[in-house]
Amino acid sequence: NNKTIYDSKEKLKNVLLNKVPQRNNEKILGVKIRQQNKNGEKFLIVAESLIESESVDKKIILENSLTTINQKGILTIISAGHAIISNNYDSFDFSNKVKITKERRKFVLKTNSLTGTFEKGNYYTNEDVYIVSGNTKIKGKGLDVKKNGQYIKIKGKATLNMLLANKK
């Protein structure tokens, strides 16, 4: 399947930071947001709906979001039933079936909530986590990640399974 995940969503309208509705708490349906941070990382956020809160940090609340981050050609895809993005698209709070995939690194993380920052790559959860990294599977309780995975700590009990050979 060579189609990109966005082919079916191309009809969604673009919403840029300066085009957010004037009236607070107006819900926008079918959202696509493109952003680029100062490190050159590109973000594409597709969501069923968006509400911008009137708080100082301009929280954006998304339902059923799919966030794709392009870090020098390495794609990270994050899906969540509920997402709050704040601090000029740096801080995030994902909840309701969170899944992070880095296909090139054969990495998948599933949990129910995840909080952190994009720029520093630090995030954590106190919920159950399920991680697949290459041929290693980890089930555990709670997770603390620093610098996009350079430091990973499972907070509670964890089970590690390693597949010695791929069965086909």
PDB file of C-alpha atoms in Angstrom:
ATOM      1  CA  ASN A   1       0.000   0.000   0.000  1.00  0.00           C
ATOM      2  CA  ASN A   2       1.980   2.990  -1.276  1.00  0.00           C
ATOM      3  CA  LYS A   3      -0.791   5.512  -0.637  1.00  0.00           C
ATOM      4  CA  THR A   4       0.010   7.960   2.112  1.00  0.00           C
ATOM      5  CA  ILE A   5      -2.253   8.062   5.116  1.00  0.00           C
ATOM      6  CA  TYR A   6      -3.459  11.489   4.051  1.00  0.00           C
ATOM      7  CA  ASP A   7      -4.867  10.560   0.622  1.00  0.00           C
ATOM      8  CA  SER A   8      -8.295   9.941   2.154  1.00  0.00           C
ATOM      9  CA  LYS A   9      -8.080  13.115   4.240  1.00  0.00           C
ATOM     10  CA  GLU A  10      -7.000  15.542   1.498  1.00  0.00           C
ATOM     11  CA  LYS A  11     -10.475  17.046   1.347  1.00  0.00           C
ATOM     12  CA  LEU A  12     -10.116  18.364   4.921  1.00  0.00           C
ATOM     13  CA  LYS A  13      -9.577  22.097   5.062  1.00  0.00           C
ATOM     14  CA  ASN A  14      -6.310  23.636   6.202  1.00  0.00           C
ATOM     15  CA  VAL A  15      -6.321  25.590   9.438  1.00  0.00           C
ATOM     16  CA  LEU A  16      -3.300  27.795  10.006  1.00  0.00           C
ATOM     17  CA  LEU A  17      -2.374  29.371  13.326  1.00  0.00           C
ATOM     18  CA  ASN A  18      -3.520  32.830  12.255  1.00  0.00           C
ATOM     19  CA  LYS A  19      -6.765  31.503  10.774  1.00  0.00           C
ATOM     20  CA  VAL A  20      -8.233  30.088  13.993  1.00  0.00           C
ATOM     21  CA  PRO A  21     -11.795  31.369  14.601  1.00  0.00           C
ATOM     22  CA  GLN A  22     -12.195  34.658  16.436  1.00  0.00           C
ATOM     23  CA  ARG A  23     -14.888  33.392  18.785  1.00  0.00           C
ATOM     24  CA  ASN A  24     -13.435  31.280  21.587  1.00  0.00           C
ATOM     25  CA  ASN A  25     -14.430  27.649  22.007  1.00  0.00           C
ATOM     26  CA  GLU A  26     -15.805  27.355  18.478  1.00  0.00           C
ATOM     27  CA  LYS A  27     -15.450  23.771  17.313  1.00  0.00           C
ATOM     28  CA  ILE A  28     -13.976  23.270  13.851  1.00  0.00           C
ATOM     29  CA  LEU A  29     -14.607  19.935  12.155  1.00  0.00           C
ATOM     30  CA  GLY A  30     -12.191  18.240   9.765  1.00  0.00           C
ATOM     31  CA  VAL A  31      -8.887  19.919  10.584  1.00  0.00           C
ATOM     32  CA  LYS A  32      -5.436  19.781   9.019  1.00  0.00           C
ATOM     33  CA  ILE A  33      -2.617  21.819  10.589  1.00  0.00           C
ATOM     34  CA  ARG A  34       0.886  22.134   9.146  1.00  0.00           C
ATOM     35  CA  GLN A  35       3.656  23.539  11.339  1.00  0.00           C
ATOM     36  CA  GLN A  36       7.443  23.669  11.343  1.00  0.00           C
ATOM     37  CA  ASN A  37       9.491  24.306  14.481  1.00  0.00           C
ATOM     38  CA  LYS A  38      12.831  26.097  14.713  1.00  0.00           C
ATOM     39  CA  ASN A  39      14.691  22.758  14.459  1.00  0.00           C
ATOM     40  CA  GLY A  40      13.200  22.234  11.001  1.00  0.00           C
ATOM     41  CA  GLU A  41      10.904  19.433  12.154  1.00  0.00           C
ATOM     42  CA  LYS A  42       7.648  19.430  10.210  1.00  0.00           C
ATOM     43  CA  PHE A  43       4.328  18.622  11.846  1.00  0.00           C
ATOM     44  CA  LEU A  44       1.105  17.599  10.144  1.00  0.00           C
ATOM     45  CA  ILE A  45      -1.870  17.237  12.459  1.00  0.00           C
ATOM     46  CA  VAL A  46      -5.126  15.821  11.111  1.00  0.00           C
ATOM     47  CA  ALA A  47      -8.109  15.679  13.473  1.00  0.00           C
ATOM     48  CA  GLU A  48     -11.866  15.228  13.467  1.00  0.00           C
ATOM     49  CA  SER A  49     -12.316  18.428  15.448  1.00  0.00           C
ATOM     50  CA  LEU A  50     -10.436  21.307  17.046  1.00  0.00           C
ATOM     51  CA  ILE A  51     -11.309  23.765  19.797  1.00  0.00           C
ATOM     52  CA  GLU A  52      -8.940  26.575  20.764  1.00  0.00           C
ATOM     53  CA  SER A  53      -9.240  27.535  24.418  1.00  0.00           C
ATOM     54  CA  GLU A  54      -8.973  31.112  25.610  1.00  0.00           C
ATOM     55  CA  SER A  55      -6.083  30.313  27.974  1.00  0.00           C
ATOM     56  CA  VAL A  56      -2.797  32.209  27.786  1.00  0.00           C
ATOM     57  CA  ASP A  57      -0.932  29.217  26.336  1.00  0.00           C
ATOM     58  CA  LYS A  58      -3.531  28.926  23.525  1.00  0.00           C
ATOM     59  CA  LYS A  59      -4.380  25.290  24.175  1.00  0.00           C
ATOM     60  CA  ILE A  60      -5.713  23.462  21.156  1.00  0.00           C
ATOM     61  CA  ILE A  61      -7.974  20.523  21.952  1.00  0.00           C
ATOM     62  CA  LEU A  62      -8.241  17.856  19.257  1.00  0.00           C
ATOM     63  CA  GLU A  63     -10.460  14.805  18.890  1.00  0.00           C
ATOM     64  CA  ASN A  64      -9.267  11.677  17.069  1.00  0.00           C
ATOM     65  CA  SER A  65      -6.006  13.235  15.956  1.00  0.00           C
ATOM     66  CA  LEU A  66      -3.204  11.848  13.844  1.00  0.00           C
ATOM     67  CA  THR A  67       0.079  13.767  14.210  1.00  0.00           C
ATOM     68  CA  THR A  68       2.943  13.104  11.814  1.00  0.00           C
ATOM     69  CA  ILE A  69       6.366  14.518  12.672  1.00  0.00           C
ATOM     70  CA  ASN A  70       9.092  14.552  10.022  1.00  0.00           C
ATOM     71  CA  GLN A  71      12.508  14.753  11.710  1.00  0.00           C
ATOM     72  CA  LYS A  72      15.034  14.803   8.854  1.00  0.00           C
ATOM     73  CA  GLY A  73      13.178  12.087   6.960  1.00  0.00           C
ATOM     74  CA  ILE A  74      12.341   9.942  10.000  1.00  0.00           C
ATOM     75  CA  LEU A  75       8.570   9.874  10.394  1.00  0.00           C
ATOM     76  CA  THR A  76       6.908   9.600  13.783  1.00  0.00           C
ATOM     77  CA  ILE A  77       3.137   9.037  13.743  1.00  0.00           C
ATOM     78  CA  ILE A  78       1.068   9.643  16.880  1.00  0.00           C
ATOM     79  CA  SER A  79      -2.628   8.808  17.074  1.00  0.00           C
ATOM     80  CA  ALA A  80      -4.860   9.676  20.019  1.00  0.00           C
ATOM     81  CA  GLY A  81      -8.569   9.920  20.741  1.00  0.00           C
ATOM     82  CA  HIS A  82      -7.997  13.160  22.659  1.00  0.00           C
ATOM     83  CA  ALA A  83      -5.067  15.570  22.389  1.00  0.00           C
ATOM     84  CA  ILE A  84      -4.219  18.920  23.941  1.00  0.00           C
ATOM     85  CA  ILE A  85      -1.413  20.821  22.216  1.00  0.00           C
ATOM     86  CA  SER A  86      -0.099  24.009  23.838  1.00  0.00           C
ATOM     87  CA  ASN A  87       2.947  26.246  24.205  1.00  0.00           C
ATOM     88  CA  ASN A  88       3.111  27.088  20.487  1.00  0.00           C
ATOM     89  CA  TYR A  89       2.800  23.441  19.387  1.00  0.00           C
ATOM     90  CA  ASP A  90       5.527  22.166  21.712  1.00  0.00           C
ATOM     91  CA  SER A  91       3.725  20.723  24.756  1.00  0.00           C
ATOM     92  CA  PHE A  92       1.337  17.816  24.346  1.00  0.00           C
ATOM     93  CA  ASP A  93      -1.071  15.801  26.425  1.00  0.00           C
ATOM     94  CA  PHE A  94      -2.413  12.776  24.536  1.00  0.00           C
ATOM     95  CA  SER A  95      -5.044  10.431  25.922  1.00  0.00           C
ATOM     96  CA  ASN A  96      -7.546   7.762  24.889  1.00  0.00           C
ATOM     97  CA  LYS A  97      -5.671   5.013  23.008  1.00  0.00           C
ATOM     98  CA  VAL A  98      -2.335   6.666  22.306  1.00  0.00           C
ATOM     99  CA  LYS A  99      -0.107   4.988  19.724  1.00  0.00           C
ATOM    100  CA  ILE A 100       3.318   6.185  18.560  1.00  0.00           C
ATOM    101  CA  THR A 101       4.938   4.555  15.528  1.00  0.00           C
ATOM    102  CA  LYS A 102       8.412   5.124  14.078  1.00  0.00           C
ATOM    103  CA  GLU A 103       8.374   2.802  11.073  1.00  0.00           C
ATOM    104  CA  ARG A 104      12.004   3.216  10.061  1.00  0.00           C
ATOM    105  CA  ARG A 105      13.127   2.273  13.567  1.00  0.00           C
ATOM    106  CA  LYS A 106      10.507  -0.500  13.909  1.00  0.00           C
ATOM    107  CA  PHE A 107       9.210   1.149  17.088  1.00  0.00           C
ATOM    108  CA  VAL A 108       5.628   1.147  18.421  1.00  0.00           C
ATOM    109  CA  LEU A 109       4.421   2.472  21.781  1.00  0.00           C
ATOM    110  CA  LYS A 110       0.842   1.980  22.985  1.00  0.00           C
ATOM    111  CA  THR A 111      -0.550   3.500  26.165  1.00  0.00           C
ATOM    112  CA  ASN A 112      -3.649   5.329  27.360  1.00  0.00           C
ATOM    113  CA  SER A 113      -2.074   8.732  28.075  1.00  0.00           C
ATOM    114  CA  LEU A 114       1.185  10.508  27.341  1.00  0.00           C
ATOM    115  CA  THR A 115       2.398  13.959  28.369  1.00  0.00           C
ATOM    116  CA  GLY A 116       5.517  15.811  27.259  1.00  0.00           C
ATOM    117  CA  THR A 117       7.239  18.163  24.848  1.00  0.00           C
ATOM    118  CA  PHE A 118       8.096  17.696  21.171  1.00  0.00           C
ATOM    119  CA  GLU A 119      11.241  19.852  21.052  1.00  0.00           C
ATOM    120  CA  LYS A 120      13.124  18.186  23.918  1.00  0.00           C
ATOM    121  CA  GLY A 121      11.613  14.777  23.168  1.00  0.00           C
ATOM    122  CA  ASN A 122      10.758  14.196  26.828  1.00  0.00           C
ATOM    123  CA  TYR A 123       7.503  12.428  27.716  1.00  0.00           C
ATOM    124  CA  TYR A 124       6.012  10.255  30.422  1.00  0.00           C
ATOM    125  CA  THR A 125       2.991   8.250  31.512  1.00  0.00           C
ATOM    126  CA  ASN A 126       1.941   6.439  34.681  1.00  0.00           C
ATOM    127  CA  GLU A 127      -0.330   4.108  32.692  1.00  0.00           C
ATOM    128  CA  ASP A 128       0.375   0.637  31.311  1.00  0.00           C
ATOM    129  CA  VAL A 129       2.686   0.694  28.303  1.00  0.00           C
ATOM    130  CA  TYR A 130       3.278  -1.770  25.491  1.00  0.00           C
ATOM    131  CA  ILE A 131       6.423  -1.198  23.434  1.00  0.00           C
ATOM    132  CA  VAL A 132       7.744  -3.037  20.402  1.00  0.00           C
ATOM    133  CA  SER A 133      11.252  -2.037  19.348  1.00  0.00           C
ATOM    134  CA  GLY A 134      12.751  -4.206  16.626  1.00  0.00           C
ATOM    135  CA  ASN A 135      12.554  -7.769  17.950  1.00  0.00           C
ATOM    136  CA  THR A 136      11.978  -6.703  21.570  1.00  0.00           C
ATOM    137  CA  LYS A 137       8.571  -6.413  23.265  1.00  0.00           C
ATOM    138  CA  ILE A 138       8.150  -4.685  26.620  1.00  0.00           C
ATOM    139  CA  LYS A 139       5.006  -4.574  28.753  1.00  0.00           C
ATOM    140  CA  GLY A 140       5.196  -2.379  31.795  1.00  0.00           C
ATOM    141  CA  LYS A 141       3.597   0.097  34.140  1.00  0.00           C
ATOM    142  CA  GLY A 142       4.612   3.732  33.604  1.00  0.00           C
ATOM    143  CA  LEU A 143       7.241   5.183  31.305  1.00  0.00           C
ATOM    144  CA  ASP A 144       9.733   8.030  31.372  1.00  0.00           C
ATOM    145  CA  VAL A 145      11.497   8.955  28.087  1.00  0.00           C
ATOM    146  CA  LYS A 146      14.141  11.657  27.627  1.00  0.00           C
ATOM    147  CA  LYS A 147      15.703  13.039  24.427  1.00  0.00           C
ATOM    148  CA  ASN A 148      13.466  11.071  22.017  1.00  0.00           C
ATOM    149  CA  GLY A 149      14.416   7.704  23.450  1.00  0.00           C
ATOM    150  CA  GLN A 150      18.083   8.152  24.380  1.00  0.00           C
ATOM    151  CA  TYR A 151      16.927   7.457  27.942  1.00  0.00           C
ATOM    152  CA  ILE A 152      13.962   5.149  28.592  1.00  0.00           C
ATOM    153  CA  LYS A 153      12.807   4.031  32.025  1.00  0.00           C
ATOM    154  CA  ILE A 154       9.889   1.760  32.847  1.00  0.00           C
ATOM    155  CA  LYS A 155       8.685   2.996  36.242  1.00  0.00           C
ATOM    156  CA  GLY A 156       6.982  -0.146  37.598  1.00  0.00           C
ATOM    157  CA  LYS A 157       7.160  -3.881  36.924  1.00  0.00           C
ATOM    158  CA  ALA A 158       7.992  -4.784  33.350  1.00  0.00           C
ATOM    159  CA  THR A 159       8.130  -7.900  31.190  1.00  0.00           C
ATOM    160  CA  LEU A 160      10.645  -8.078  28.358  1.00  0.00           C
ATOM    161  CA  ASN A 161      10.363 -10.569  25.480  1.00  0.00           C
ATOM    162  CA  MET A 162      12.963 -10.879  22.756  1.00  0.00           C
ATOM    163  CA  LEU A 163      12.328 -12.784  19.552  1.00  0.00           C
ATOM    164  CA  LEU A 164      15.565 -14.445  18.537  1.00  0.00           C
ATOM    165  CA  ALA A 165      14.472 -15.104  14.947  1.00  0.00           C
ATOM    166  CA  ASN A 166      11.634 -13.731  12.870  1.00  0.00           C
ATOM    167  CA  LYS A 167       9.200 -16.493  11.967  1.00  0.00           C
ATOM    168  CA  LYS A 168       7.698 -16.134   8.524  1.00  0.00           C
TER     169      LYS A 168
END
